[in-house]
PDB file of C-alpha atoms and ligand atoms in Angstrom:
ATOM      1  CA  MET T   1      50.060 243.154  42.557  1.00 47.00           C
ATOM      2  CA  ALA T   2      50.000 246.717  43.708  1.00 46.00           C
ATOM      3  CA  GLU T   3      51.590 248.172  40.596  1.00 55.00           C
ATOM      4  CA  VAL T   4      48.065 248.440  39.119  1.00 56.00           C
ATOM      5  CA  SER T   5      47.478 252.155  39.102  1.00 81.00           C
ATOM      6  CA  LEU T   6      45.104 252.700  41.991  1.00 88.00           C
ATOM      7  CA  PRO T   7      44.581 256.287  43.166  1.00 89.00           C
ATOM      8  CA  PRO T   8      46.894 257.226  46.044  1.00 88.00           C
ATOM      9  CA  LEU T   9      45.388 257.058  49.530  1.00 90.00           C
ATOM     10  CA  PRO T  10      45.630 259.946  52.019  1.00 89.00           C
ATOM     11  CA  PRO T  11      48.558 258.886  54.287  1.00 90.00           C
ATOM     12  CA  ASP T  12      46.980 260.514  57.371  1.00 91.00           C
ATOM     13  CA  ARG T  13      43.771 258.492  56.852  1.00 93.00           C
ATOM     14  CA  LEU T  14      45.442 255.101  56.430  1.00 96.00           C
ATOM     15  CA  PRO T  15      44.863 252.361  59.004  1.00 97.00           C
ATOM     16  CA  LEU T  16      48.010 251.369  60.873  1.00 98.00           C
ATOM     17  CA  HIS T  17      46.701 247.834  61.332  1.00 98.00           C
ATOM     18  CA  VAL T  18      44.389 245.892  59.017  1.00 98.00           C
ATOM     19  CA  ALA T  19      43.073 242.466  60.045  1.00 98.00           C
ATOM     20  CA  ILE T  20      41.313 240.143  57.626  1.00 98.00           C
ATOM     21  CA  ILE T  21      38.904 237.241  58.065  1.00 98.00           C
ATOM     22  CA  MET T  22      39.717 235.345  54.874  1.00 98.00           C
ATOM     23  CA  ASP T  23      36.481 233.566  54.026  1.00 98.00           C
ATOM     24  CA  GLY T  24      35.017 231.874  50.980  1.00 98.00           C
ATOM     25  CA  ASN T  25      37.709 229.457  49.814  1.00 98.00           C
ATOM     26  CA  GLY T  26      35.317 226.501  49.974  1.00 98.00           C
ATOM     27  CA  ARG T  27      32.578 228.265  47.996  1.00 98.00           C
ATOM     28  CA  TRP T  28      35.102 229.451  45.413  1.00 98.00           C
ATOM     29  CA  ALA T  29      36.139 225.843  44.833  1.00 98.00           C
ATOM     30  CA  LYS T  30      32.568 224.512  44.846  1.00 98.00           C
ATOM     31  CA  GLN T  31      31.488 227.038  42.202  1.00 98.00           C
ATOM     32  CA  ARG T  32      34.176 225.536  39.953  1.00 98.00           C
ATOM     33  CA  GLY T  33      33.529 221.888  40.799  1.00 98.00           C
ATOM     34  CA  LEU T  34      36.928 221.680  42.505  1.00 98.00           C
ATOM     35  CA  PRO T  35      37.890 220.131  45.856  1.00 97.00           C
ATOM     36  CA  ARG T  36      37.776 222.550  48.806  1.00 97.00           C
ATOM     37  CA  LEU T  37      41.544 222.307  49.175  1.00 98.00           C
ATOM     38  CA  GLU T  38      41.928 223.873  45.756  1.00 98.00           C
ATOM     39  CA  GLY T  39      40.139 226.928  47.138  1.00 98.00           C
ATOM     40  CA  HIS T  40      42.571 227.086  50.040  1.00 98.00           C
ATOM     41  CA  ARG T  41      45.482 226.677  47.624  1.00 98.00           C
ATOM     42  CA  ARG T  42      44.217 229.632  45.613  1.00 98.00           C
ATOM     43  CA  GLY T  43      43.691 231.440  48.930  1.00 98.00           C
ATOM     44  CA  VAL T  44      47.399 231.137  49.695  1.00 98.00           C
ATOM     45  CA  GLU T  45      48.192 233.067  46.495  1.00 98.00           C
ATOM     46  CA  THR T  46      45.739 235.758  47.623  1.00 98.00           C
ATOM     47  CA  VAL T  47      47.597 235.921  50.948  1.00 98.00           C
ATOM     48  CA  ARG T  48      50.770 236.724  49.075  1.00 98.00           C
ATOM     49  CA  SER T  49      49.243 239.334  46.749  1.00 98.00           C
ATOM     50  CA  THR T  50      47.357 240.979  49.623  1.00 98.00           C
ATOM     51  CA  VAL T  51      50.393 241.196  51.909  1.00 98.00           C
ATOM     52  CA  ASP T  52      52.428 242.718  49.046  1.00 97.00           C
ATOM     53  CA  ALA T  53      49.634 245.150  48.179  1.00 97.00           C
ATOM     54  CA  ALA T  54      49.120 246.229  51.790  1.00 97.00           C
ATOM     55  CA  ARG T  55      52.825 246.968  52.103  1.00 97.00           C
ATOM     56  CA  ALA T  56      52.854 248.897  48.835  1.00 95.00           C
ATOM     57  CA  MET T  57      49.841 250.935  50.005  1.00 96.00           C
ATOM     58  CA  GLY T  58      51.606 251.847  53.251  1.00 95.00           C
ATOM     59  CA  VAL T  59      49.815 249.559  55.714  1.00 97.00           C
ATOM     60  CA  ARG T  60      52.413 248.537  58.301  1.00 98.00           C
ATOM     61  CA  TYR T  61      50.496 245.835  60.202  1.00 98.00           C
ATOM     62  CA  ILE T  62      48.426 243.091  58.639  1.00 98.00           C
ATOM     63  CA  THR T  63      46.864 240.207  60.553  1.00 98.00           C
ATOM     64  CA  LEU T  64      45.238 237.247  58.822  1.00 98.00           C
ATOM     65  CA  TYR T  65      42.805 234.755  60.357  1.00 98.00           C
ATOM     66  CA  ALA T  66      44.290 231.610  58.837  1.00 98.00           C
ATOM     67  CA  PHE T  67      43.053 228.845  61.166  1.00 98.00           C
ATOM     68  CA  SER T  68      40.587 229.229  63.996  1.00 98.00           C
ATOM     69  CA  ALA T  69      40.476 227.182  67.201  1.00 97.00           C
ATOM     70  CA  GLU T  70      37.196 225.778  65.827  1.00 96.00           C
ATOM     71  CA  ASN T  71      38.640 224.762  62.435  1.00 97.00           C
ATOM     72  CA  TRP T  72      39.972 221.468  63.902  1.00 98.00           C
ATOM     73  CA  LYS T  73      36.365 220.230  63.620  1.00 97.00           C
ATOM     74  CA  ARG T  74      36.627 220.179  59.802  1.00 97.00           C
ATOM     75  CA  PRO T  75      37.231 216.863  57.999  1.00 96.00           C
ATOM     76  CA  ALA T  76      40.705 215.506  58.813  1.00 98.00           C
ATOM     77  CA  GLU T  77      41.698 215.683  55.144  1.00 97.00           C
ATOM     78  CA  GLU T  78      40.949 219.423  55.006  1.00 97.00           C
ATOM     79  CA  VAL T  79      42.739 220.112  58.307  1.00 98.00           C
ATOM     80  CA  GLY T  80      45.786 218.163  57.084  1.00 98.00           C
ATOM     81  CA  GLY T  81      45.685 220.014  53.763  1.00 98.00           C
ATOM     82  CA  LEU T  82      45.543 223.394  55.487  1.00 98.00           C
ATOM     83  CA  MET T  83      48.497 222.474  57.707  1.00 98.00           C
ATOM     84  CA  SER T  84      50.529 221.379  54.659  1.00 98.00           C
ATOM     85  CA  LEU T  85      49.666 224.634  52.894  1.00 98.00           C
ATOM     86  CA  LEU T  86      50.747 226.614  55.903  1.00 98.00           C
ATOM     87  CA  GLU T  87      54.090 224.826  56.027  1.00 98.00           C
ATOM     88  CA  PHE T  88      54.519 225.291  52.278  1.00 97.00           C
ATOM     89  CA  PHE T  89      53.693 229.011  52.578  1.00 98.00           C
ATOM     90  CA  LEU T  90      56.149 229.562  55.438  1.00 98.00           C
ATOM     91  CA  LYS T  91      58.966 227.811  53.573  1.00 97.00           C
ATOM     92  CA  ARG T  92      58.241 229.586  50.299  1.00 97.00           C
ATOM     93  CA  GLU T  93      57.866 233.074  51.767  1.00 97.00           C
ATOM     94  CA  LEU T  94      60.811 233.118  54.164  1.00 97.00           C
ATOM     95  CA  ASN T  95      63.245 234.762  51.732  1.00 97.00           C
ATOM     96  CA  ALA T  96      60.699 237.323  50.550  1.00 97.00           C
ATOM     97  CA  LEU T  97      59.777 238.254  54.129  1.00 98.00           C
ATOM     98  CA  VAL T  98      63.439 238.834  54.966  1.00 97.00           C
ATOM     99  CA  ARG T  99      64.010 240.757  51.714  1.00 97.00           C
ATOM    100  CA  ASP T 100      60.998 243.002  52.375  1.00 96.00           C
ATOM    101  CA  ARG T 101      61.822 243.414  56.097  1.00 97.00           C
ATOM    102  CA  VAL T 102      58.509 241.960  57.235  1.00 98.00           C
ATOM    103  CA  ARG T 103      58.344 240.634  60.784  1.00 98.00           C
ATOM    104  CA  LEU T 104      56.213 237.507  61.103  1.00 98.00           C
ATOM    105  CA  ARG T 105      54.296 236.755  64.278  1.00 98.00           C
ATOM    106  CA  ALA T 106      51.628 234.233  65.181  1.00 98.00           C
ATOM    107  CA  ILE T 107      48.743 234.572  67.622  1.00 98.00           C
ATOM    108  CA  GLY T 108      46.866 231.584  69.012  1.00 98.00           C
ATOM    109  CA  ARG T 109      47.734 228.363  70.775  1.00 97.00           C
ATOM    110  CA  ILE T 110      50.492 227.682  68.264  1.00 98.00           C
ATOM    111  CA  GLN T 111      52.151 225.031  70.440  1.00 97.00           C
ATOM    112  CA  GLU T 112      49.203 222.756  69.544  1.00 98.00           C
ATOM    113  CA  LEU T 113      50.007 222.887  65.801  1.00 98.00           C
ATOM    114  CA  PRO T 114      51.643 219.810  64.191  1.00 98.00           C
ATOM    115  CA  ALA T 115      55.336 219.700  65.179  1.00 98.00           C
ATOM    116  CA  GLN T 116      56.773 220.350  61.715  1.00 97.00           C
ATOM    117  CA  VAL T 117      54.448 223.328  61.139  1.00 98.00           C
ATOM    118  CA  TYR T 118      55.324 224.713  64.572  1.00 98.00           C
ATOM    119  CA  ARG T 119      59.051 224.336  63.843  1.00 98.00           C
ATOM    120  CA  GLN T 120      58.777 226.095  60.483  1.00 98.00           C
ATOM    121  CA  LEU T 121      56.664 228.836  62.028  1.00 98.00           C
ATOM    122  CA  GLN T 122      59.128 229.376  64.862  1.00 98.00           C
ATOM    123  CA  ALA T 123      62.056 229.444  62.407  1.00 98.00           C
ATOM    124  CA  THR T 124      60.317 232.167  60.363  1.00 98.00           C
ATOM    125  CA  ILE T 125      59.395 234.130  63.490  1.00 98.00           C
ATOM    126  CA  ASP T 126      63.029 233.966  64.652  1.00 98.00           C
ATOM    127  CA  ALA T 127      64.465 234.870  61.230  1.00 98.00           C
ATOM    128  CA  THR T 128      62.329 238.007  60.983  1.00 98.00           C
ATOM    129  CA  ALA T 129      62.326 239.051  64.651  1.00 98.00           C
ATOM    130  CA  GLY T 130      64.696 241.979  64.039  1.00 98.00           C
ATOM    131  CA  PHE T 131      62.431 243.800  61.558  1.00 98.00           C
ATOM    132  CA  ASP T 132      60.106 246.654  62.425  1.00 98.00           C
ATOM    133  CA  ASP T 133      59.116 248.090  59.032  1.00 95.00           C
ATOM    134  CA  TYR T 134      56.175 245.788  58.299  1.00 98.00           C
ATOM    135  CA  HIS T 135      54.384 243.242  60.439  1.00 98.00           C
ATOM    136  CA  LEU T 136      52.522 240.161  59.247  1.00 98.00           C
ATOM    137  CA  THR T 137      50.663 238.232  61.933  1.00 98.00           C
ATOM    138  CA  LEU T 138      48.988 234.895  61.324  1.00 98.00           C
ATOM    139  CA  ALA T 139      46.144 233.913  63.638  1.00 98.00           C
ATOM    140  CA  LEU T 140      46.601 230.150  63.977  1.00 98.00           C
ATOM    141  CA  ASN T 141      44.577 227.913  66.263  1.00 98.00           C
ATOM    142  CA  TYR T 142      43.241 231.271  67.381  1.00 98.00           C
ATOM    143  CA  GLY T 143      40.029 232.129  69.167  1.00 98.00           C
ATOM    144  CA  SER T 144      39.291 235.232  71.218  1.00 98.00           C
ATOM    145  CA  ARG T 145      37.631 233.287  74.002  1.00 98.00           C
ATOM    146  CA  THR T 146      40.621 230.988  74.552  1.00 97.00           C
ATOM    147  CA  GLU T 147      42.896 234.024  74.327  1.00 98.00           C
ATOM    148  CA  ILE T 148      40.964 235.768  77.097  1.00 97.00           C
ATOM    149  CA  LEU T 149      40.906 232.599  79.201  1.00 97.00           C
ATOM    150  CA  ASP T 150      44.673 232.161  78.793  1.00 97.00           C
ATOM    151  CA  ALA T 151      45.233 235.788  79.850  1.00 97.00           C
ATOM    152  CA  MET T 152      42.920 235.450  82.843  1.00 96.00           C
ATOM    153  CA  LYS T 153      44.651 232.258  83.993  1.00 97.00           C
ATOM    154  CA  THR T 154      48.048 233.982  83.871  1.00 96.00           C
ATOM    155  CA  CYS T 155      46.699 236.957  85.821  1.00 97.00           C
ATOM    156  CA  ALA T 156      44.922 234.745  88.378  1.00 97.00           C
ATOM    157  CA  GLN T 157      48.096 232.680  88.907  1.00 97.00           C
ATOM    158  CA  ALA T 158      50.141 235.869  89.390  1.00 96.00           C
ATOM    159  CA  ALA T 159      47.528 237.161  91.861  1.00 97.00           C
ATOM    160  CA  ALA T 160      47.583 233.871  93.792  1.00 97.00           C
ATOM    161  CA  LYS T 161      51.368 234.192  94.145  1.00 97.00           C
ATOM    162  CA  GLY T 162      51.028 237.786  95.304  1.00 97.00           C
ATOM    163  CA  ALA T 163      52.781 239.089  92.189  1.00 97.00           C
ATOM    164  CA  LEU T 164      49.700 240.953  90.972  1.00 95.00           C
ATOM    165  CA  ASP T 165      47.285 243.090  92.953  1.00 96.00           C
ATOM    166  CA  PRO T 166      43.760 242.293  91.617  1.00 95.00           C
ATOM    167  CA  GLU T 167      42.754 245.889  92.388  1.00 96.00           C
ATOM    168  CA  LYS T 168      45.379 247.082  89.898  1.00 95.00           C
ATOM    169  CA  LEU T 169      44.042 244.912  87.065  1.00 95.00           C
ATOM    170  CA  ASP T 170      43.000 247.248  84.282  1.00 95.00           C
ATOM    171  CA  TRP T 171      42.761 247.031  80.494  1.00 95.00           C
ATOM    172  CA  SER T 172      46.371 248.080  80.015  1.00 95.00           C
ATOM    173  CA  LEU T 173      47.585 245.220  82.230  1.00 95.00           C
ATOM    174  CA  LEU T 174      45.158 242.627  80.846  1.00 96.00           C
ATOM    175  CA  SER T 175      46.016 243.523  77.241  1.00 96.00           C
ATOM    176  CA  ARG T 176      49.689 242.846  77.983  1.00 96.00           C
ATOM    177  CA  HIS T 177      48.686 239.210  78.620  1.00 97.00           C
ATOM    178  CA  LEU T 178      46.812 238.760  75.334  1.00 98.00           C
ATOM    179  CA  TYR T 179      48.559 237.055  72.391  1.00 98.00           C
ATOM    180  CA  THR T 180      48.554 240.499  70.756  1.00 98.00           C
ATOM    181  CA  ALA T 181      50.535 242.139  73.590  1.00 98.00           C
ATOM    182  CA  ASP T 182      53.041 243.786  71.243  1.00 95.00           C
ATOM    183  CA  LEU T 183      50.631 244.688  68.443  1.00 98.00           C
ATOM    184  CA  PRO T 184      48.545 247.840  68.049  1.00 98.00           C
ATOM    185  CA  ASP T 185      44.774 247.289  68.013  1.00 97.00           C
ATOM    186  CA  PRO T 186      43.357 246.710  64.531  1.00 98.00           C
ATOM    187  CA  ASP T 187      41.921 249.863  62.954  1.00 98.00           C
ATOM    188  CA  LEU T 188      40.137 248.059  60.146  1.00 98.00           C
ATOM    189  CA  ILE T 189      38.786 244.499  60.066  1.00 98.00           C
ATOM    190  CA  ILE T 190      37.787 243.132  56.672  1.00 98.00           C
ATOM    191  CA  ARG T 191      35.711 239.998  56.113  1.00 98.00           C
ATOM    192  CA  THR T 192      35.310 238.510  52.671  1.00 98.00           C
ATOM    193  CA  SER T 193      32.583 236.284  51.192  1.00 98.00           C
ATOM    194  CA  GLY T 194      29.454 238.173  52.221  1.00 98.00           C
ATOM    195  CA  GLU T 195      29.265 236.860  55.795  1.00 96.00           C
ATOM    196  CA  SER T 196      28.709 239.535  58.464  1.00 96.00           C
ATOM    197  CA  ARG T 197      30.138 237.771  61.505  1.00 94.00           C
ATOM    198  CA  ILE T 198      33.183 238.262  63.714  1.00 96.00           C
ATOM    199  CA  SER T 199      33.675 234.527  64.394  1.00 97.00           C
ATOM    200  CA  ASN T 200      35.657 234.843  67.630  1.00 98.00           C
ATOM    201  CA  PHE T 201      38.332 237.049  66.008  1.00 98.00           C
ATOM    202  CA  LEU T 202      40.054 239.870  67.930  1.00 98.00           C
ATOM    203  CA  LEU T 203      36.895 240.540  69.952  1.00 98.00           C
ATOM    204  CA  LEU T 204      38.565 242.801  72.513  1.00 97.00           C
ATOM    205  CA  GLN T 205      41.218 244.292  70.245  1.00 98.00           C
ATOM    206  CA  GLY T 206      38.584 245.204  67.660  1.00 97.00           C
ATOM    207  CA  ALA T 207      36.448 247.125  70.158  1.00 96.00           C
ATOM    208  CA  TYR T 208      36.974 250.368  68.218  1.00 96.00           C
ATOM    209  CA  ALA T 209      37.856 248.919  64.818  1.00 97.00           C
ATOM    210  CA  GLU T 210      35.995 249.857  61.679  1.00 97.00           C
ATOM    211  CA  TYR T 211      34.498 246.862  59.873  1.00 98.00           C
ATOM    212  CA  PHE T 212      34.343 246.309  56.131  1.00 98.00           C
ATOM    213  CA  PHE T 213      32.355 243.418  54.677  1.00 98.00           C
ATOM    214  CA  THR T 214      32.694 242.479  51.033  1.00 98.00           C
ATOM    215  CA  GLU T 215      30.878 239.891  48.910  1.00 98.00           C
ATOM    216  CA  THR T 216      34.159 238.936  47.210  1.00 98.00           C
ATOM    217  CA  LEU T 217      35.331 235.401  47.990  1.00 98.00           C
ATOM    218  CA  TRP T 218      38.857 235.313  49.416  1.00 98.00           C
ATOM    219  CA  PRO T 219      40.522 233.672  46.367  1.00 98.00           C
ATOM    220  CA  ASP T 220      39.069 236.488  44.207  1.00 98.00           C
ATOM    221  CA  PHE T 221      40.162 239.289  46.576  1.00 98.00           C
ATOM    222  CA  THR T 222      42.493 241.650  44.691  1.00 98.00           C
ATOM    223  CA  PRO T 223      44.609 244.707  45.549  1.00 97.00           C
ATOM    224  CA  ALA T 224      41.723 246.765  44.127  1.00 97.00           C
ATOM    225  CA  ASP T 225      39.402 245.227  46.758  1.00 98.00           C
ATOM    226  CA  LEU T 226      41.902 246.077  49.489  1.00 98.00           C
ATOM    227  CA  HIS T 227      42.155 249.594  48.096  1.00 97.00           C
ATOM    228  CA  ALA T 228      38.333 249.933  48.173  1.00 97.00           C
ATOM    229  CA  ALA T 229      38.341 248.913  51.847  1.00 98.00           C
ATOM    230  CA  LEU T 230      41.048 251.482  52.614  1.00 97.00           C
ATOM    231  CA  VAL T 231      39.123 254.200  50.771  1.00 97.00           C
ATOM    232  CA  ALA T 232      35.983 253.343  52.780  1.00 97.00           C
ATOM    233  CA  PHE T 233      38.050 253.448  55.981  1.00 97.00           C
ATOM    234  CA  SER T 234      39.492 256.858  55.081  1.00 95.00           C
ATOM    235  CA  LYS T 235      35.948 258.284  54.968  1.00 94.00           C
ATOM    236  CA  ARG T 236      34.828 256.936  58.332  1.00 92.00           C
ATOM    237  CA  GLU T 237      34.725 259.184  61.370  1.00 86.00           C
ATOM    238  CA  ARG T 238      36.154 257.357  64.372  1.00 80.00           C
ATOM    239  CA  ARG T 239      34.758 258.896  67.529  1.00 78.00           C
ATOM    240  CA  PHE T 240      35.943 256.508  70.265  1.00 82.00           C
ATOM    241  CA  GLY T 241      32.901 257.423  72.372  1.00 82.00           C
ATOM    242  CA  GLN T 242      33.170 261.194  71.811  1.00 83.00           C
ATOM    243  CA  THR T 243      30.864 263.409  69.766  1.00 81.00           C
ATOM    244  CA  SER T 244      31.581 264.628  66.270  1.00 80.00           C
ATOM    245  CA  GLU T 245      31.628 268.223  67.589  1.00 81.00           C
ATOM    246  CA  GLN T 246      34.240 267.367  70.212  1.00 79.00           C
ATOM    247  CA  LEU T 247      36.461 265.887  67.541  1.00 80.00           C
ATOM    248  CA  ASN T 248      35.974 268.763  65.100  1.00 81.00           C
ATOM    249  CA  PRO T 249      35.527 271.886  67.298  1.00 83.00           C
ATOM    250  CA  ALA T 250      36.017 274.280  64.358  1.00 76.00           C
ATOM    251  CA  SER T 251      33.235 272.833  62.193  1.00 65.00           C
TER     252      SER T 251
HETATM  253  C1  LIG F 301      37.715 230.186  55.202  1.00 52.66           C
HETATM  254  O1  LIG F 301      37.158 229.701  54.011  1.00 52.66           O
HETATM  255  C2  LIG F 301      39.149 230.001  55.180  1.00 52.66           C
HETATM  256  C3  LIG F 301      39.834 229.220  56.042  1.00 52.66           C
HETATM  257  C4  LIG F 301      39.199 228.452  57.120  1.00 52.66           C
HETATM  258  C5  LIG F 301      41.282 229.050  55.939  1.00 52.66           C
HETATM  259  C6  LIG F 301      42.029 230.224  55.399  1.00 52.66           C
HETATM  260  C7  LIG F 301      43.291 229.676  54.862  1.00 52.66           C
HETATM  261  C8  LIG F 301      43.955 230.134  53.781  1.00 52.66           C
HETATM  262  C9  LIG F 301      43.584 231.340  53.034  1.00 52.66           C
HETATM  263  C10 LIG F 301      45.131 229.399  53.283  1.00 52.66           C
HETATM  264  C11 LIG F 301      46.205 229.134  54.283  1.00 52.66           C
HETATM  265  C12 LIG F 301      46.722 230.380  54.896  1.00 52.66           C
HETATM  266  C13 LIG F 301      48.005 230.750  54.940  1.00 52.66           C
HETATM  267  C14 LIG F 301      48.387 231.971  55.684  1.00 52.66           C
HETATM  268  C15 LIG F 301      49.068 229.996  54.304  1.00 52.66           C
HETATM  269  P1  LIG F 301      36.104 228.526  54.092  1.00 52.66           P
HETATM  270  O2  LIG F 301      36.831 227.251  53.846  1.00 52.66           O
HETATM  271  O3  LIG F 301      35.365 228.579  55.392  1.00 52.66           O
HETATM  272  O4  LIG F 301      35.161 228.897  52.898  1.00 52.66           O
HETATM  273  P2  LIG F 301      33.605 228.602  52.790  1.00 52.66           P
HETATM  274  O5  LIG F 301      32.932 229.397  53.885  1.00 52.66           O
HETATM  275  O6  LIG F 301      33.269 229.124  51.428  1.00 52.66           O
HETATM  276  O7  LIG F 301      33.415 227.123  52.925  1.00 52.66           O
END
């Protein structure tokens, strides 16, 4: 929990939006001779501690890659276990999300999730829809390529009906058709477990994000690890295509 005394972070150097690729649950379990699902179960507790810590550290938006569009290819037992954990998490956290004024969203083809998970997800989304203090987004059945395809289909259909002028299609318009339409772009994307891949996660939205890779396996990820990522972020110079001199004319 975030009450561990970690040095305060400079508020003007905090990311507004942190996204996390939570990786390493399987290896965490294997190292202990436990079934993979045990790693995911432990991972759920890390979700809770990380969301609490991010809020306590002043991060308003947090997005977690919980189930990719490719994860359906895993053994049926693991997929079923992950879906049960998701449902369990949503039921267990509902009261705390409301208490802490956290708005839950989901990005991905969520209509393809099992019916009872979808229902629970929708109920939590609805129950928290009025909050604007903190934002937790779960990427579920998510993949950037399907997201872009879905957006392009919508735009192409609108163009075919004459409701959209293809000449007017720009990034601002396209981004309004992504699953993330009402979210700011991520400023910082963290991946745990020592892998240095993006794995089809927020490819367009992360165009100017800072990346932070840590060896820590997701079940072992602590508020101190999150704090270390935020400290690293606070020292980065984000240039968005400009030069350092343009950004700091006085120096
Ligand atoms: C990657 O670890 C993790 C996942 C595919 C699932 C992440 C899910 C959770 C943390 C729990 C459920 C989430 C919520 C929000 C309730 P891996 O299994 O690929 O690990 P490995 O690379 O070590 O095998």
